[in-house]
Amino acid sequence: MLNENITRENVSFGSGGKAGPLTGPGLGVEVNRQNLARLSETSESMTRPATLKHGFLLRN
């Protein structure tokens, strides 16, 4: 649990633990990157490695 939201949408639960539907694409929420960066203790960037196919470099 966080003390502050890291999503732009309100995803808090209402009376009896019920929540409304999330309507956005994917998981239904958009991350507030500023809050996430401020609340993070560490940060790491991850990328997929390029692969070779038939001698050509492909970006994944």
Short mmCIF file of N, CA and C in Angstrom, two decimals:
data_model
loop_
_atom_site.label_atom_id
_atom_site.label_comp_id
_atom_site.label_asym_id
_atom_site.label_seq_id
_atom_site.Cartn_x
_atom_site.Cartn_y
_atom_site.Cartn_z
N MET A 1 0.84 -1.18 0.00
CA MET A 1 0.00 0.00 0.00
C MET A 1 0.89 1.24 0.00
N LEU A 2 0.44 2.24 -0.72
CA LEU A 2 1.16 3.50 -0.80
C LEU A 2 0.36 4.59 -0.10
N ASN A 3 1.07 5.59 0.38
CA ASN A 3 0.41 6.73 1.01
C ASN A 3 -0.18 7.68 -0.02
N GLU A 4 0.31 7.60 -1.27
CA GLU A 4 -0.16 8.47 -2.35
C GLU A 4 -0.44 7.63 -3.59
N ASN A 5 -1.31 8.12 -4.45
CA ASN A 5 -1.60 7.42 -5.70
C ASN A 5 -0.43 7.54 -6.67
N ILE A 6 -0.19 6.48 -7.42
CA ILE A 6 0.77 6.55 -8.52
C ILE A 6 0.04 6.43 -9.86
N THR A 7 -1.30 6.45 -9.81
CA THR A 7 -2.09 6.44 -11.03
C THR A 7 -2.80 7.77 -11.17
N ARG A 8 -3.11 8.11 -12.40
CA ARG A 8 -3.85 9.36 -12.64
C ARG A 8 -5.32 9.21 -12.25
N GLU A 9 -5.85 8.00 -12.38
CA GLU A 9 -7.24 7.74 -12.03
C GLU A 9 -7.35 7.39 -10.55
N ASN A 10 -8.51 7.65 -10.00
CA ASN A 10 -8.77 7.26 -8.62
C ASN A 10 -9.16 5.78 -8.62
N VAL A 11 -8.35 4.95 -8.01
CA VAL A 11 -8.64 3.51 -7.94
C VAL A 11 -8.91 3.06 -6.51
N SER A 12 -9.33 3.99 -5.68
CA SER A 12 -9.63 3.63 -4.28
C SER A 12 -10.94 2.86 -4.21
N PHE A 13 -11.10 2.12 -3.13
CA PHE A 13 -12.29 1.31 -2.92
C PHE A 13 -13.31 2.10 -2.12
N GLY A 14 -14.56 1.88 -2.42
CA GLY A 14 -15.65 2.56 -1.74
C GLY A 14 -16.19 1.75 -0.58
N SER A 15 -17.42 2.03 -0.23
CA SER A 15 -18.09 1.36 0.87
C SER A 15 -18.17 -0.15 0.63
N GLY A 16 -17.82 -0.93 1.63
CA GLY A 16 -17.87 -2.38 1.52
C GLY A 16 -16.79 -2.97 0.64
N GLY A 17 -15.76 -2.18 0.33
CA GLY A 17 -14.66 -2.68 -0.49
C GLY A 17 -14.97 -2.74 -1.97
N LYS A 18 -16.05 -2.10 -2.41
CA LYS A 18 -16.43 -2.13 -3.82
C LYS A 18 -15.72 -1.01 -4.58
N ALA A 19 -15.37 -1.32 -5.83
CA ALA A 19 -14.73 -0.33 -6.69
C ALA A 19 -15.45 -0.31 -8.02
N GLY A 20 -15.45 0.85 -8.65
CA GLY A 20 -16.06 0.97 -9.97
C GLY A 20 -15.17 0.35 -11.04
N PRO A 21 -15.70 0.15 -12.23
CA PRO A 21 -14.90 -0.44 -13.31
C PRO A 21 -13.81 0.52 -13.79
N LEU A 22 -12.68 -0.03 -14.18
CA LEU A 22 -11.60 0.76 -14.77
C LEU A 22 -11.80 0.72 -16.28
N THR A 23 -11.87 1.88 -16.91
CA THR A 23 -12.29 1.95 -18.31
C THR A 23 -11.16 2.18 -19.30
N GLY A 24 -9.96 2.42 -18.84
CA GLY A 24 -8.84 2.68 -19.75
C GLY A 24 -8.35 1.42 -20.43
N PRO A 25 -7.47 1.57 -21.41
CA PRO A 25 -6.90 0.40 -22.09
C PRO A 25 -5.96 -0.39 -21.18
N GLY A 26 -5.70 -1.63 -21.51
CA GLY A 26 -4.78 -2.46 -20.72
C GLY A 26 -5.36 -2.75 -19.35
N LEU A 27 -4.62 -2.39 -18.33
CA LEU A 27 -5.10 -2.61 -16.95
C LEU A 27 -6.13 -1.57 -16.53
N GLY A 28 -6.37 -0.56 -17.35
CA GLY A 28 -7.40 0.42 -17.07
C GLY A 28 -6.92 1.64 -16.32
N VAL A 29 -5.62 1.78 -16.10
CA VAL A 29 -5.08 2.93 -15.39
C VAL A 29 -3.88 3.50 -16.14
N GLU A 30 -3.61 4.78 -15.90
CA GLU A 30 -2.42 5.43 -16.44
C GLU A 30 -1.53 5.83 -15.27
N VAL A 31 -0.26 5.46 -15.34
CA VAL A 31 0.69 5.74 -14.26
C VAL A 31 1.06 7.22 -14.27
N ASN A 32 1.04 7.83 -13.08
CA ASN A 32 1.54 9.19 -12.91
C ASN A 32 3.05 9.07 -12.70
N ARG A 33 3.80 9.28 -13.77
CA ARG A 33 5.25 9.04 -13.74
C ARG A 33 5.98 9.95 -12.76
N GLN A 34 5.50 11.17 -12.57
CA GLN A 34 6.14 12.08 -11.61
C GLN A 34 6.02 11.55 -10.19
N ASN A 35 4.83 11.12 -9.80
CA ASN A 35 4.65 10.56 -8.46
C ASN A 35 5.44 9.27 -8.29
N LEU A 36 5.43 8.42 -9.32
CA LEU A 36 6.16 7.16 -9.24
C LEU A 36 7.65 7.42 -9.06
N ALA A 37 8.22 8.34 -9.82
CA ALA A 37 9.65 8.66 -9.71
C ALA A 37 9.98 9.23 -8.33
N ARG A 38 9.11 10.11 -7.84
CA ARG A 38 9.35 10.74 -6.54
C ARG A 38 9.27 9.74 -5.39
N LEU A 39 8.37 8.76 -5.50
CA LEU A 39 8.17 7.79 -4.43
C LEU A 39 9.09 6.58 -4.53
N SER A 40 9.80 6.43 -5.64
CA SER A 40 10.67 5.26 -5.84
C SER A 40 11.98 5.43 -5.08
N GLU A 41 12.44 4.34 -4.50
CA GLU A 41 13.74 4.34 -3.84
C GLU A 41 14.86 4.11 -4.84
N THR A 42 14.63 3.26 -5.82
CA THR A 42 15.62 2.99 -6.87
C THR A 42 14.92 2.94 -8.21
N SER A 43 15.70 3.05 -9.27
CA SER A 43 15.16 3.02 -10.62
C SER A 43 16.10 2.23 -11.51
N GLU A 44 15.54 1.41 -12.40
CA GLU A 44 16.34 0.63 -13.34
C GLU A 44 15.65 0.66 -14.69
N SER A 45 16.42 0.77 -15.75
CA SER A 45 15.87 0.76 -17.09
C SER A 45 16.10 -0.62 -17.71
N MET A 46 15.07 -1.16 -18.32
CA MET A 46 15.20 -2.48 -18.93
C MET A 46 14.85 -2.40 -20.41
N THR A 47 15.67 -3.03 -21.24
CA THR A 47 15.39 -3.11 -22.67
C THR A 47 15.58 -4.55 -23.12
N ARG A 48 14.89 -4.91 -24.18
CA ARG A 48 15.07 -6.24 -24.74
C ARG A 48 16.28 -6.23 -25.65
N PRO A 49 17.10 -7.27 -25.62
CA PRO A 49 18.27 -7.31 -26.49
C PRO A 49 17.85 -7.51 -27.94
N ALA A 50 18.66 -6.97 -28.85
CA ALA A 50 18.42 -7.19 -30.27
C ALA A 50 18.75 -8.64 -30.61
N THR A 51 18.12 -9.15 -31.66
CA THR A 51 18.39 -10.52 -32.08
C THR A 51 18.82 -10.55 -33.53
N LEU A 52 19.54 -11.58 -33.90
CA LEU A 52 19.96 -11.79 -35.28
C LEU A 52 19.05 -12.81 -35.94
N LYS A 53 18.61 -12.50 -37.17
CA LYS A 53 17.82 -13.45 -37.94
C LYS A 53 18.32 -13.41 -39.37
N HIS A 54 18.82 -14.53 -39.83
CA HIS A 54 19.37 -14.63 -41.19
C HIS A 54 20.48 -13.60 -41.41
N GLY A 55 21.25 -13.33 -40.36
CA GLY A 55 22.37 -12.40 -40.47
C GLY A 55 22.01 -10.94 -40.33
N PHE A 56 20.72 -10.63 -40.11
CA PHE A 56 20.29 -9.24 -39.97
C PHE A 56 19.94 -8.95 -38.52
N LEU A 57 20.29 -7.75 -38.07
CA LEU A 57 20.00 -7.32 -36.71
C LEU A 57 18.56 -6.86 -36.63
N LEU A 58 17.78 -7.46 -35.75
CA LEU A 58 16.38 -7.10 -35.57
C LEU A 58 16.21 -6.43 -34.21
N ARG A 59 15.44 -5.38 -34.18
CA ARG A 59 15.09 -4.72 -32.91
C ARG A 59 13.79 -5.32 -32.42
N ASN A 60 13.75 -5.73 -31.15
CA ASN A 60 12.54 -6.35 -30.60
C ASN A 60 11.60 -5.30 -30.07
#
